[in-house]
Coordinates of C-alpha atoms in Angstrom, one line a residue:
M1 CA 45.0 -213.4 -132.8
S2 CA 43.4 -211.8 -129.7
I3 CA 45.5 -212.0 -126.6
A4 CA 42.3 -212.9 -124.8
S5 CA 42.2 -216.2 -126.7
T6 CA 45.6 -217.4 -125.5
P7 CA 45.7 -220.7 -123.6
D8 CA 45.9 -219.2 -120.1
M9 CA 42.6 -217.4 -120.7
T10 CA 40.3 -220.4 -120.9
H11 CA 37.9 -219.8 -117.9
S12 CA 34.5 -218.4 -118.4
T13 CA 32.9 -215.2 -117.2
D14 CA 30.3 -217.4 -115.5
Q15 CA 33.0 -218.9 -113.3
A16 CA 34.3 -215.4 -112.5
G17 CA 30.8 -214.4 -111.6
D18 CA 30.4 -217.4 -109.3
H19 CA 33.5 -216.3 -107.5
A20 CA 32.0 -212.9 -107.0
H21 CA 28.7 -214.2 -105.8
N22 CA 30.1 -216.9 -103.5
H23 CA 32.0 -214.4 -101.4
D24 CA 29.0 -212.0 -101.6
D25 CA 27.1 -214.4 -99.4
H26 CA 29.8 -214.6 -96.7
H27 CA 31.8 -211.4 -96.7
D28 CA 29.3 -208.6 -97.2
H29 CA 29.6 -207.2 -93.7
K30 CA 28.9 -203.4 -93.8
P31 CA 29.7 -201.5 -90.6
S32 CA 26.6 -200.5 -88.6
G33 CA 26.0 -196.8 -87.7
I34 CA 26.7 -193.7 -89.6
L35 CA 30.0 -192.9 -87.8
N36 CA 31.4 -196.4 -88.4
R37 CA 30.2 -196.6 -92.0
W38 CA 31.4 -193.2 -93.2
L39 CA 33.9 -191.5 -90.7
F40 CA 36.0 -194.5 -90.0
T41 CA 35.5 -196.5 -93.2
T42 CA 38.4 -198.1 -95.0
N43 CA 36.2 -199.6 -97.8
H44 CA 37.2 -198.3 -101.3
K45 CA 33.6 -197.9 -102.4
D46 CA 32.6 -195.9 -99.4
I47 CA 35.6 -193.7 -99.7
G48 CA 35.0 -193.3 -103.4
T49 CA 31.4 -192.2 -102.6
L50 CA 32.7 -189.7 -100.1
Y51 CA 35.1 -188.2 -102.6
L52 CA 32.4 -187.9 -105.3
A53 CA 29.9 -186.3 -102.9
F54 CA 32.5 -183.9 -101.7
S55 CA 33.5 -182.9 -105.2
L56 CA 29.9 -182.4 -106.2
L57 CA 29.5 -180.0 -103.3
M58 CA 32.6 -178.1 -104.3
F59 CA 31.4 -178.1 -107.9
F60 CA 28.3 -176.2 -106.8
I61 CA 30.2 -173.8 -104.5
G62 CA 32.8 -173.1 -107.2
G63 CA 29.9 -172.7 -109.7
A64 CA 28.2 -170.2 -107.5
M65 CA 31.4 -168.1 -107.5
A66 CA 31.4 -168.4 -111.3
M67 CA 27.8 -167.0 -111.4
V68 CA 29.0 -164.0 -109.3
I69 CA 31.7 -163.4 -111.9
R70 CA 29.4 -163.7 -114.9
A71 CA 26.7 -161.6 -113.2
E72 CA 29.2 -158.8 -112.6
L73 CA 30.3 -159.0 -116.3
F74 CA 26.8 -159.1 -117.7
M75 CA 27.0 -155.4 -118.4
P76 CA 29.7 -152.7 -118.5
G77 CA 30.2 -150.8 -115.2
L78 CA 30.5 -152.1 -111.7
Q79 CA 27.2 -153.8 -111.0
L80 CA 27.1 -156.0 -108.0
V81 CA 30.4 -156.5 -106.2
E82 CA 33.6 -154.4 -105.4
P83 CA 36.6 -155.1 -107.6
E84 CA 38.6 -156.6 -104.6
F85 CA 35.8 -159.1 -104.0
F86 CA 35.6 -159.8 -107.7
N87 CA 39.3 -160.7 -107.7
Q88 CA 38.7 -163.0 -104.7
M89 CA 35.9 -164.7 -106.6
T90 CA 38.1 -165.4 -109.7
T91 CA 40.8 -166.8 -107.4
M92 CA 38.6 -168.9 -105.2
H93 CA 36.5 -170.2 -108.1
A94 CA 39.7 -171.5 -109.8
L95 CA 41.2 -173.0 -106.6
I96 CA 38.0 -174.7 -105.7
M97 CA 37.2 -176.1 -109.1
V98 CA 40.7 -177.4 -109.7
F99 CA 41.6 -178.8 -106.2
G100 CA 38.1 -179.3 -104.8
A101 CA 35.9 -180.4 -107.6
V102 CA 37.8 -182.0 -110.5
M103 CA 40.8 -183.6 -108.7
P104 CA 38.8 -185.2 -105.8
A105 CA 36.2 -186.4 -108.3
W106 CA 38.8 -188.3 -110.3
V107 CA 40.2 -189.8 -107.0
G108 CA 36.6 -190.9 -106.2
F109 CA 36.4 -192.6 -109.6
A110 CA 39.8 -194.3 -108.9
N111 CA 38.7 -195.5 -105.5
W112 CA 35.4 -196.9 -106.8
M113 CA 36.6 -198.5 -110.0
I114 CA 40.3 -199.5 -109.9
P115 CA 39.9 -202.4 -107.5
M116 CA 36.9 -203.7 -109.4
M117 CA 38.6 -203.3 -112.7
I118 CA 41.8 -205.2 -111.8
G119 CA 40.1 -207.8 -109.6
A120 CA 41.4 -206.5 -106.2
P121 CA 39.5 -206.8 -103.0
D122 CA 40.2 -203.2 -101.9
M123 CA 42.9 -200.5 -102.2
A124 CA 46.3 -201.5 -101.0
L125 CA 46.5 -199.1 -98.1
P126 CA 42.9 -198.7 -96.8
R127 CA 43.7 -196.6 -93.6
L128 CA 45.8 -194.2 -95.6
N129 CA 42.8 -194.0 -98.0
N130 CA 40.5 -192.9 -95.2
W131 CA 43.0 -190.2 -94.1
S132 CA 43.6 -188.9 -97.6
F133 CA 39.9 -188.1 -97.9
W134 CA 39.2 -186.6 -94.5
I135 CA 42.1 -184.1 -94.9
L136 CA 40.1 -182.4 -97.7
P137 CA 37.0 -181.1 -95.8
F138 CA 39.4 -179.4 -93.3
A139 CA 41.5 -178.0 -96.1
F140 CA 38.6 -176.4 -97.9
T141 CA 37.0 -175.2 -94.8
M142 CA 40.2 -173.4 -94.1
L143 CA 40.4 -172.0 -97.6
L144 CA 36.8 -170.8 -97.6
S145 CA 37.1 -169.3 -94.2
T146 CA 39.5 -166.7 -95.6
L147 CA 36.5 -165.0 -97.3
F148 CA 35.2 -164.1 -93.9
M149 CA 38.5 -162.7 -92.5
D150 CA 39.2 -158.9 -92.3
S151 CA 41.9 -159.2 -95.1
G152 CA 39.6 -161.3 -97.3
G153 CA 40.4 -164.3 -99.4
P154 CA 43.3 -164.6 -101.9
A155 CA 42.9 -162.2 -104.8
A156 CA 45.9 -162.8 -107.0
G157 CA 44.5 -165.4 -109.4
W158 CA 44.8 -169.1 -108.8
T159 CA 48.5 -168.8 -109.9
L160 CA 49.2 -166.7 -106.8
Y161 CA 51.8 -164.6 -108.7
P162 CA 54.0 -162.3 -106.6
P163 CA 54.2 -159.5 -105.9
L164 CA 50.3 -159.3 -106.0
S165 CA 49.8 -162.4 -103.8
L166 CA 52.3 -161.0 -101.2
Q167 CA 50.1 -157.9 -100.8
G168 CA 47.3 -160.0 -99.1
G169 CA 46.7 -159.9 -95.4
Q170 CA 47.0 -162.4 -92.6
S171 CA 44.6 -164.7 -94.3
F172 CA 47.3 -165.7 -96.8
A173 CA 48.8 -168.1 -94.3
F174 CA 45.5 -170.0 -94.2
V175 CA 45.5 -170.2 -98.0
V176 CA 49.1 -171.7 -98.0
F177 CA 48.3 -174.2 -95.3
A178 CA 45.1 -175.2 -97.2
V179 CA 47.1 -175.8 -100.3
H180 CA 49.6 -177.9 -98.3
M181 CA 46.8 -180.1 -97.0
M182 CA 45.4 -180.6 -100.5
G183 CA 48.8 -181.6 -101.7
I184 CA 49.3 -184.1 -98.9
S185 CA 45.9 -185.7 -99.7
S186 CA 46.8 -186.0 -103.4
I187 CA 50.2 -187.6 -102.7
M188 CA 48.8 -190.1 -100.3
G189 CA 46.0 -191.0 -102.7
S190 CA 48.5 -191.4 -105.5
I191 CA 50.8 -193.7 -103.5
N192 CA 47.8 -195.8 -102.7
I193 CA 46.7 -196.0 -106.3
I194 CA 50.2 -197.0 -107.5
A195 CA 50.6 -199.6 -104.8
T196 CA 47.1 -201.1 -105.7
I197 CA 47.6 -201.3 -109.4
L198 CA 51.2 -202.7 -109.3
N199 CA 50.6 -205.2 -106.5
M200 CA 46.9 -206.3 -106.5
R201 CA 46.0 -207.2 -110.0
A202 CA 44.2 -210.5 -110.6
P203 CA 46.2 -213.3 -112.2
G204 CA 46.4 -212.8 -115.9
M205 CA 45.8 -209.0 -115.6
V206 CA 49.3 -208.1 -116.9
L207 CA 49.9 -204.4 -117.4
L208 CA 49.1 -204.3 -121.1
R209 CA 45.7 -206.0 -120.4
M210 CA 44.6 -203.4 -117.9
P211 CA 41.6 -201.2 -118.8
L212 CA 42.6 -197.7 -120.2
F213 CA 41.1 -196.0 -117.1
V214 CA 43.5 -197.9 -114.9
W215 CA 46.4 -197.1 -117.1
T216 CA 45.6 -193.3 -117.2
W217 CA 45.3 -193.2 -113.4
L218 CA 48.6 -195.1 -112.9
I219 CA 50.4 -192.5 -115.0
T220 CA 48.4 -189.6 -113.4
A221 CA 49.4 -190.8 -109.9
F222 CA 53.1 -190.6 -110.9
L223 CA 52.5 -187.1 -112.2
L224 CA 50.9 -186.1 -108.9
I225 CA 53.8 -187.4 -106.8
A226 CA 56.3 -185.6 -109.0
V227 CA 54.6 -182.2 -109.0
M228 CA 52.7 -181.6 -105.8
P229 CA 55.9 -181.1 -103.8
V230 CA 56.9 -178.4 -106.3
L231 CA 53.7 -176.5 -105.6
A232 CA 54.3 -177.0 -101.9
G233 CA 57.8 -175.5 -102.2
A234 CA 56.6 -172.5 -104.2
V235 CA 53.8 -171.6 -101.8
T236 CA 56.1 -172.1 -98.8
M237 CA 58.6 -169.6 -100.3
L238 CA 55.7 -167.2 -100.7
L239 CA 54.8 -167.8 -97.1
T240 CA 58.3 -166.9 -95.9
D241 CA 58.5 -163.9 -98.1
H242 CA 55.2 -162.6 -96.7
F243 CA 55.7 -163.4 -93.0
F244 CA 59.4 -164.0 -92.3
G245 CA 61.2 -161.3 -94.4
T246 CA 62.9 -163.6 -97.0
S247 CA 63.2 -162.4 -100.6
F248 CA 62.8 -165.4 -102.8
F249 CA 60.4 -163.4 -105.1
N250 CA 60.8 -159.9 -103.8
A251 CA 62.8 -157.8 -106.3
A252 CA 63.5 -155.1 -103.6
G253 CA 65.5 -157.8 -101.6
G254 CA 67.2 -159.3 -104.6
G255 CA 64.6 -161.9 -105.4
D256 CA 63.0 -162.7 -108.7
P257 CA 59.2 -162.8 -109.2
V258 CA 59.7 -164.6 -112.6
M259 CA 61.4 -167.4 -110.7
F260 CA 58.0 -168.1 -109.0
Q261 CA 56.4 -168.4 -112.5
H262 CA 58.9 -171.0 -113.5
I263 CA 58.4 -173.0 -110.3
F264 CA 54.6 -172.7 -110.4
W265 CA 54.2 -173.7 -114.0
F266 CA 56.6 -176.7 -113.6
F267 CA 53.8 -177.8 -111.3
G268 CA 50.9 -176.2 -113.2
H269 CA 51.3 -177.7 -116.6
P270 CA 51.5 -181.4 -115.5
E271 CA 48.5 -180.4 -113.3
V272 CA 46.5 -179.8 -116.5
Y273 CA 47.2 -183.3 -117.6
I274 CA 46.4 -184.7 -114.1
M275 CA 42.9 -183.3 -114.6
I276 CA 42.5 -184.6 -118.2
L277 CA 44.3 -188.0 -118.4
P278 CA 41.7 -189.8 -116.3
A279 CA 39.1 -188.3 -118.6
F280 CA 40.9 -189.9 -121.5
G281 CA 40.6 -193.2 -119.6
V282 CA 36.8 -192.8 -119.0
V283 CA 36.1 -191.9 -122.6
S284 CA 38.2 -194.9 -123.7
E285 CA 35.9 -197.2 -121.6
I286 CA 32.6 -195.7 -122.8
I287 CA 33.1 -195.3 -126.5
P288 CA 33.9 -199.1 -127.1
T289 CA 30.9 -200.0 -125.0
F290 CA 28.3 -198.0 -127.0
A291 CA 30.1 -198.6 -130.4
R292 CA 30.1 -202.3 -129.6
K293 CA 33.7 -202.7 -130.8
P294 CA 37.0 -203.1 -129.0
L295 CA 39.0 -199.9 -128.6
F296 CA 41.1 -199.2 -131.7
G297 CA 44.8 -199.2 -131.1
Y298 CA 44.9 -200.1 -127.4
S299 CA 48.7 -200.2 -127.2
A300 CA 49.0 -196.9 -129.0
M301 CA 46.6 -195.3 -126.5
V302 CA 48.8 -196.5 -123.6
Y303 CA 52.0 -195.2 -125.2
A304 CA 50.3 -191.9 -126.2
T305 CA 49.2 -191.4 -122.6
A306 CA 52.7 -192.0 -121.3
S307 CA 54.1 -189.6 -124.0
I308 CA 51.7 -186.9 -123.0
A309 CA 52.8 -187.3 -119.3
F310 CA 56.5 -187.1 -120.2
L311 CA 56.1 -184.1 -122.5
S312 CA 54.0 -182.2 -119.9
F313 CA 57.2 -181.7 -117.8
I314 CA 59.1 -179.9 -120.6
V315 CA 56.6 -177.3 -121.8
W316 CA 55.9 -175.2 -118.7
A317 CA 57.3 -171.9 -119.9
H318 CA 54.7 -171.7 -122.8
H319 CA 52.7 -169.8 -120.1
M320 CA 55.5 -167.3 -119.9
F321 CA 56.3 -166.1 -123.5
T322 CA 55.8 -162.5 -122.4
V323 CA 58.4 -162.4 -119.6
G324 CA 61.3 -161.8 -121.9
M325 CA 62.9 -165.2 -122.1
P326 CA 65.7 -165.7 -124.7
L327 CA 64.7 -166.6 -128.3
T328 CA 66.2 -170.0 -127.9
G329 CA 64.0 -170.7 -124.9
E330 CA 60.9 -169.4 -126.8
L331 CA 61.6 -171.7 -129.7
F332 CA 62.2 -174.8 -127.5
F333 CA 59.0 -174.3 -125.5
M334 CA 57.0 -173.6 -128.7
Y335 CA 58.1 -176.7 -130.5
A336 CA 57.8 -178.9 -127.4
T337 CA 54.2 -177.7 -126.9
M338 CA 53.4 -178.4 -130.5
L339 CA 54.8 -181.9 -130.1
I340 CA 52.2 -182.7 -127.4
A341 CA 49.5 -182.4 -130.2
V342 CA 50.9 -185.6 -131.7
P343 CA 50.0 -188.2 -129.0
T344 CA 46.8 -186.2 -128.3
G345 CA 45.9 -186.5 -132.0
V346 CA 46.6 -190.2 -131.8
K347 CA 44.0 -190.5 -129.0
V348 CA 41.3 -188.5 -130.9
F349 CA 42.0 -190.6 -134.1
N350 CA 41.6 -193.8 -132.1
W351 CA 38.3 -192.7 -130.5
V352 CA 36.9 -191.8 -133.9
S353 CA 38.2 -195.1 -135.4
T354 CA 36.6 -197.0 -132.6
M355 CA 33.2 -195.4 -133.5
W356 CA 33.8 -195.9 -137.2
K357 CA 31.3 -198.5 -138.5
G358 CA 30.3 -199.5 -135.0
S359 CA 26.8 -200.4 -133.9
M360 CA 26.4 -197.2 -132.1
T361 CA 23.7 -196.2 -129.7
F362 CA 23.5 -192.8 -128.0
E363 CA 22.7 -193.3 -124.4
T364 CA 23.7 -190.4 -122.1
P365 CA 27.2 -191.6 -121.3
M366 CA 27.9 -191.9 -125.0
L367 CA 26.5 -188.4 -125.7
F368 CA 28.8 -186.9 -123.1
A369 CA 31.8 -188.9 -124.4
I370 CA 31.2 -187.7 -128.0
G371 CA 30.7 -184.2 -126.7
F372 CA 34.0 -184.5 -124.9
V373 CA 35.8 -185.6 -128.1
V374 CA 34.4 -182.8 -130.2
L375 CA 34.7 -179.9 -127.7
F376 CA 38.0 -181.0 -126.2
T377 CA 39.5 -181.0 -129.7
I378 CA 38.4 -177.4 -130.1
G379 CA 40.2 -176.6 -126.8
G380 CA 43.3 -178.4 -128.1
L381 CA 43.3 -176.4 -131.3
S382 CA 43.2 -173.1 -129.5
G383 CA 46.0 -174.5 -127.4
L384 CA 48.1 -174.9 -130.5
M385 CA 47.4 -171.3 -131.4
L386 CA 48.6 -170.3 -128.0
A387 CA 51.8 -172.4 -128.4
I388 CA 53.0 -170.1 -131.2
A389 CA 55.3 -167.7 -129.3
S390 CA 55.0 -164.7 -131.7
V391 CA 51.2 -164.6 -131.6
D392 CA 51.0 -165.5 -127.9
L393 CA 52.1 -161.9 -127.2
Q394 CA 48.6 -160.9 -128.5
Y395 CA 46.7 -163.7 -126.8
H396 CA 48.5 -163.6 -123.4
D397 CA 46.3 -162.8 -120.4
T398 CA 43.3 -162.1 -122.5
Y399 CA 39.9 -163.9 -122.6
F400 CA 41.2 -166.1 -125.4
V401 CA 43.2 -167.9 -122.8
V402 CA 40.1 -168.2 -120.5
A403 CA 38.2 -169.7 -123.4
H404 CA 41.0 -172.1 -124.2
F405 CA 41.4 -173.6 -120.8
H406 CA 37.7 -173.7 -120.1
Y407 CA 37.1 -175.7 -123.3
V408 CA 39.7 -178.2 -122.1
L409 CA 38.5 -178.4 -118.5
V410 CA 34.7 -178.0 -118.8
P411 CA 33.6 -179.9 -121.9
G412 CA 36.8 -181.8 -121.4
S413 CA 37.3 -183.0 -117.8
V414 CA 33.9 -182.1 -116.4
F415 CA 32.0 -183.7 -119.3
A416 CA 34.1 -186.9 -118.9
L417 CA 33.2 -186.9 -115.2
M418 CA 29.6 -186.6 -116.1
A419 CA 29.9 -189.4 -118.7
G420 CA 31.6 -191.6 -116.2
T421 CA 28.9 -190.9 -113.6
Y422 CA 26.1 -191.9 -115.9
Y423 CA 28.1 -194.9 -117.1
W424 CA 28.8 -196.4 -113.7
L425 CA 25.9 -195.0 -111.7
P426 CA 23.8 -198.2 -112.4
K427 CA 26.7 -200.3 -111.2
W428 CA 27.2 -198.1 -108.1
T429 CA 23.5 -197.9 -107.0
G430 CA 21.9 -201.0 -108.6
H431 CA 19.3 -198.7 -110.3
M432 CA 19.0 -197.2 -113.7
Y433 CA 18.9 -193.4 -113.9
S434 CA 16.3 -191.5 -115.9
E435 CA 17.6 -191.7 -119.5
K436 CA 15.2 -188.9 -120.5
W437 CA 16.5 -186.4 -117.9
G438 CA 20.1 -187.5 -118.6
K439 CA 19.7 -186.5 -122.2
I440 CA 18.0 -183.2 -121.3
H441 CA 21.0 -182.6 -119.0
F442 CA 23.4 -183.3 -121.8
W443 CA 21.8 -181.2 -124.5
L444 CA 21.3 -178.2 -122.2
S445 CA 24.9 -178.5 -121.0
A446 CA 26.4 -179.0 -124.5
I447 CA 24.5 -176.0 -125.9
S448 CA 25.0 -173.7 -123.0
V449 CA 28.7 -174.4 -122.5
N450 CA 29.3 -173.2 -126.1
I451 CA 27.2 -170.1 -125.6
L452 CA 29.3 -169.5 -122.4
F453 CA 32.8 -170.0 -123.7
F454 CA 32.9 -169.6 -127.5
P455 CA 32.3 -165.8 -127.5
Q456 CA 35.2 -165.5 -125.1
H457 CA 37.6 -166.3 -128.0
Y458 CA 36.4 -163.2 -129.8
L459 CA 36.6 -161.1 -126.6
G460 CA 40.2 -162.2 -126.2
L461 CA 41.1 -161.5 -129.9
A462 CA 39.6 -158.1 -129.5
G463 CA 41.9 -157.4 -126.5
M464 CA 39.7 -157.9 -123.4
P465 CA 42.0 -158.7 -120.5
R466 CA 41.1 -161.6 -118.1
R467 CA 40.3 -161.0 -114.4
I468 CA 38.8 -157.6 -114.8
P469 CA 35.4 -156.6 -113.2
D470 CA 34.7 -153.8 -115.7
Y471 CA 35.2 -153.3 -119.4
S472 CA 34.5 -150.8 -122.2
T473 CA 31.3 -151.0 -124.2
Q474 CA 33.0 -152.6 -127.2
F475 CA 33.0 -155.9 -125.3
A476 CA 29.4 -155.6 -124.0
D477 CA 27.5 -157.8 -126.5
F478 CA 29.7 -160.9 -126.3
N479 CA 30.0 -160.6 -122.5
M480 CA 26.2 -160.6 -122.2
I481 CA 25.9 -163.7 -124.4
S482 CA 28.6 -165.4 -122.4
S483 CA 26.8 -164.6 -119.1
I484 CA 23.5 -165.9 -120.4
G485 CA 25.3 -169.1 -121.4
G486 CA 26.8 -169.3 -117.9
F487 CA 23.5 -168.9 -116.1
L488 CA 22.0 -171.6 -118.3
F489 CA 24.9 -174.0 -117.9
G490 CA 24.9 -173.5 -114.1
S491 CA 21.2 -174.1 -113.7
S492 CA 21.4 -177.2 -116.0
Q493 CA 23.7 -178.8 -113.4
L494 CA 20.7 -178.9 -111.0
I495 CA 19.2 -181.5 -113.3
F496 CA 22.4 -183.5 -112.9
L497 CA 22.0 -183.4 -109.1
G498 CA 18.3 -184.3 -109.5
V499 CA 19.1 -187.3 -111.7
I500 CA 21.7 -188.6 -109.2
I501 CA 19.3 -188.2 -106.2
H502 CA 16.4 -189.8 -108.1
C503 CA 18.6 -192.8 -109.2
V504 CA 19.9 -193.4 -105.6
Y505 CA 16.6 -193.0 -103.7
K506 CA 13.6 -193.2 -106.0
S507 CA 14.4 -195.2 -109.1
R508 CA 12.5 -198.5 -109.4
Q509 CA 14.3 -199.7 -112.5
K510 CA 16.8 -202.3 -111.3
A511 CA 20.2 -202.5 -113.1
S512 CA 21.6 -205.9 -114.1
G513 CA 25.2 -206.8 -113.4
Q514 CA 26.1 -205.9 -116.9
A515 CA 24.1 -202.7 -117.1
W516 CA 25.1 -201.9 -120.7
E517 CA 24.8 -204.4 -123.5
G518 CA 28.3 -203.8 -124.9
A519 CA 30.1 -203.4 -121.6
R520 CA 33.1 -205.6 -120.9
G521 CA 35.5 -205.7 -118.0
L522 CA 35.8 -207.2 -114.6
E523 CA 33.5 -204.7 -112.9
W524 CA 30.6 -205.9 -115.0
I525 CA 30.7 -209.5 -113.8
L526 CA 29.8 -208.3 -110.3
S527 CA 26.2 -207.7 -109.2
S528 CA 24.8 -204.1 -109.3
P529 CA 25.3 -202.7 -106.7
P530 CA 28.5 -204.7 -106.1
P531 CA 29.1 -206.5 -102.8
Y532 CA 30.8 -204.6 -100.0
H533 CA 33.9 -206.6 -100.6
S534 CA 34.3 -207.2 -104.3
F535 CA 37.0 -209.8 -105.0
N536 CA 38.2 -211.7 -102.0
T537 CA 38.9 -214.6 -104.3
P538 CA 40.8 -213.3 -107.4
P539 CA 38.6 -213.6 -110.5
V540 CA 39.6 -215.6 -113.6
I541 CA 40.0 -213.6 -116.7
D542 CA 38.7 -214.5 -120.2
S543 CA 38.2 -212.9 -123.6
S544 CA 34.8 -211.3 -122.7
T545 CA 36.3 -209.4 -119.8
L546 CA 39.1 -208.0 -121.9
A547 CA 37.3 -206.5 -124.8
H548 CA 39.1 -203.2 -124.3
V549 CA 42.1 -204.8 -126.0
D550 CA 41.7 -204.9 -129.8
E551 CA 42.4 -207.8 -132.1
A552 CA 45.5 -206.2 -133.5
H553 CA 47.2 -205.9 -130.1

């Protein structure tokens, strides 16, 4: 028996829609003026839009840095930039993509969608919400400004390992304070998301009836609160080592540079899941819609997500198999890392089972979701290879690692972001995007991302180290192929930008409230675009709004 057919779920979607439209007439008061609307806004939709626009800007800035990297590696020899600037590009590219593009984009999705998905009028802490966004532009202005300082930007990789990171100049202080500001923003956003989900759900929306995207963000928010202070502690110790004469990580003063690696990766590995868990949630919303079936194994997906989050805290040293840890430690971290494959495999199985015998159609969101499942699985399999301590000695710090984490983060997290954008863009704007150009964007991206990253597996297995501006001729062919894929992938994203701008300003095709035939959930009972204040009267919930929960639950 479906939980949605229990006696307390008797009201109709039409009644819920009436609630939404009644308050639409009386409460849709947008602030006048650009400053009031955007600078001082406390509305969750406006702040979500700000986050998404900011992350798109950072995506292109970080992408431009990636183009510098691939242009330099197009041929052997030093072509375009000095090695020191190349190192700054690799470091800044990573910091901007992780902290400036992917993480703020997911917070933008959370701001836009979570209140609408749980039937809340807004986020629980709206003023905190405004502040958590406006910290970010200042943080990234500070970070980017280091490129124009005499000592240059950070050049030690995004991990900021000492002693190399301690050899930077005065600009290092700006990097540390920028990281602190990013962390403060993330913690405030997470507190807001947790408070909203736990306190502002509509009647009948118990925890195990929440959409998967809400569940994944609830768990992600706890991860962020747990690990961002760890990163803050690590970079603060680097700061005092650099400027105040302490020796936390300076071996000459009795410190231990390997201790930094332990502290950093205790943050760094949950951080990987912070970037991918919301992607799991988005894909779990999209696949049932276009397969026209409830999500297979809803409860198993929730528990698998929680299991992944828990295990992410006990696998950090698999990044450190080469530092000389005891055999017992190597075995523990190897087996714990392999264990994470189990709940991840549950998720992949459930997505495939949801598609099995479904009435599938292949609109752009579904294409990106299927691309995510296939290519993220490839990234997961190469991660299992890296988990084996004995062979990681060969893979470590080679382009095999670069290939692995880019398969997880680009066709993983970034494809899911694009899938979610195409999926909810009609809801956000009230207009349909161009399906033709969306599909062109998908196919160019899916083909070019494999041309870009798949050859890097072979480069790594052949022994090419990461973060080098020059290489011997034996690596030339695969590097050239990879760079061509990079230029194609980068230029393809201009289509994505064009589709969004066209949808917002030029599209004449109006979107209905339920923009997709198979879509179910509270957000789809609202008009497109939704009213400025979504649910001042809590909506009633019935079976049609809870199709993300399967019959077996």
